[in-house]
């Protein structure tokens, strides 16, 4: 079995939609399982919709969502009247369900409603792609991941539950594959044990694909996107960025965690458990070899492979007068953050203070209240991270010296610096408005 995930642009653009069909037919013997994102821009509209309370605003947003799907249907099914009509009807019915959902009072809180609302993007795209494939002669069937990815109750950014997900994937997806039908599974979403819809966090369809690949022990997980693979920096920002043919799991995980949008940060986590290779490929250039991510990547040890950045890295400084010799202070901090579903990216500690940058802000207000019970906190915005990633990065000659020279001559203050024990990442916290300036300099120095 082969898991193939197609992102937003890939399921929207007519050229890449045709490529999906070509790929499915080419790989049919390997039993492809598709995971799809919502059409481009739909999740953003649904997020807005979930926050809007004014009826006319909701109507406008639903109309925009409808228009994008209508355009898709009229283009992709241009010469197939019966498919066109059926697809319009199904989308209309999804939108009616969506409106009803907005007016229902079955939700415990806003986050839970939000997850149910945004799940419609993937529900609609998976329906359309499965119908498209069927119209081209491949047997395909839509599958909702609420039937197979079982998650925690962390609405907005849930995590999968291993045993339950394996059991449900086998029960739901395998019988379809065994009948030689291609499952077209919704990315991004899952459901709790009691059936409430959850999402896996923005950009989470990559993670969905990895979870399904892991649960069904697929031979490979392919992430099909709109660039040739993973580059030494975002190729849309750094025009001479280089394609990286191979990466280790750890490098890929660090790259994603520290800002490379091409992979959701948690994608590698399930794949690495059983060593399933992950390939990042381009739907607009299907003959390209892309980037292969696996255990024993043929590594140029000691070289910086990539420069990544995050424009925003919310920071909390936590001070305790009692930290001197106090036991369990860090443990208490991490317990509070974990409880509020907040994960930490970077940490630096002195005897009286701890600074952490946050990967997501989860229930930040509640976390600050808890932390203030035993410490004093400052929450600081306006900073971001810039990271260099590569196995054995510290063996790069003069790396620290060069870094300090660059920041010094650009007159950019580094608020915090950290390099991981795994010797794979050096990250710096710098003012967000300086990131555009420093990234090309770092890329020129360490990659080109
Ligand atoms: P999809 O909709 O297929 O999931 P995304 O927009 O989430 O696509 O991710 C692909 C985008 O990631 C690319 O268009 C590119 O601009 C961006 N990107 C950021 N960093 C990198 C990188 N290091 N290598 C490749 N692409 C990157
Ligand atoms: N549609 C979701 C998003 O835009 C998930 C994804 O595209 O991966 O975040
Ligand atoms: Mg993505």
mmCIF file of C-alpha atoms and ligand atoms in Angstrom, residues 5 37-38 43 122 188 201-206, ligand 2:
data_model
loop_
_atom_site.group_PDB
_atom_site.id
_atom_site.type_symbol
_atom_site.label_atom_id
_atom_site.label_comp_id
_atom_site.label_asym_id
_atom_site.label_seq_id
_atom_site.Cartn_x
_atom_site.Cartn_y
_atom_site.Cartn_z
ATOM 1 C CA UNK A 5 -1.384 13.019 0.088
ATOM 2 C CA UNK A 37 -6.742 18.671 1.657
ATOM 3 C CA UNK A 38 -9.552 21.142 1.138
ATOM 4 C CA UNK A 43 -10.078 26.322 5.209
ATOM 5 C CA UNK A 122 -11.918 18.239 3.393
ATOM 6 C CA UNK A 188 -6.720 17.328 8.503
ATOM 7 C CA UNK A 201 -3.876 21.702 13.397
ATOM 8 C CA UNK A 202 -3.414 23.927 10.334
ATOM 9 C CA UNK A 203 -1.576 22.191 7.521
ATOM 10 C CA UNK A 204 -2.448 18.911 9.234
ATOM 11 C CA UNK A 205 -3.205 16.807 6.140
ATOM 12 C CA UNK A 206 0.478 15.824 5.913
HETATM 13 N N1 LIG B 2 -6.909 22.344 4.775
HETATM 14 C C1 LIG B 2 -6.115 22.375 5.976
HETATM 15 C C2 LIG B 2 -5.416 23.717 6.109
HETATM 16 O O1 LIG B 2 -5.521 24.558 5.225
HETATM 17 C C3 LIG B 2 -5.155 21.240 6.103
HETATM 18 C C4 LIG B 2 -4.077 21.145 5.038
HETATM 19 O O2 LIG B 2 -4.186 21.783 3.979
HETATM 20 O O3 LIG B 2 -3.125 20.419 5.264
HETATM 21 O O4 LIG B 2 -4.805 23.958 7.120
#
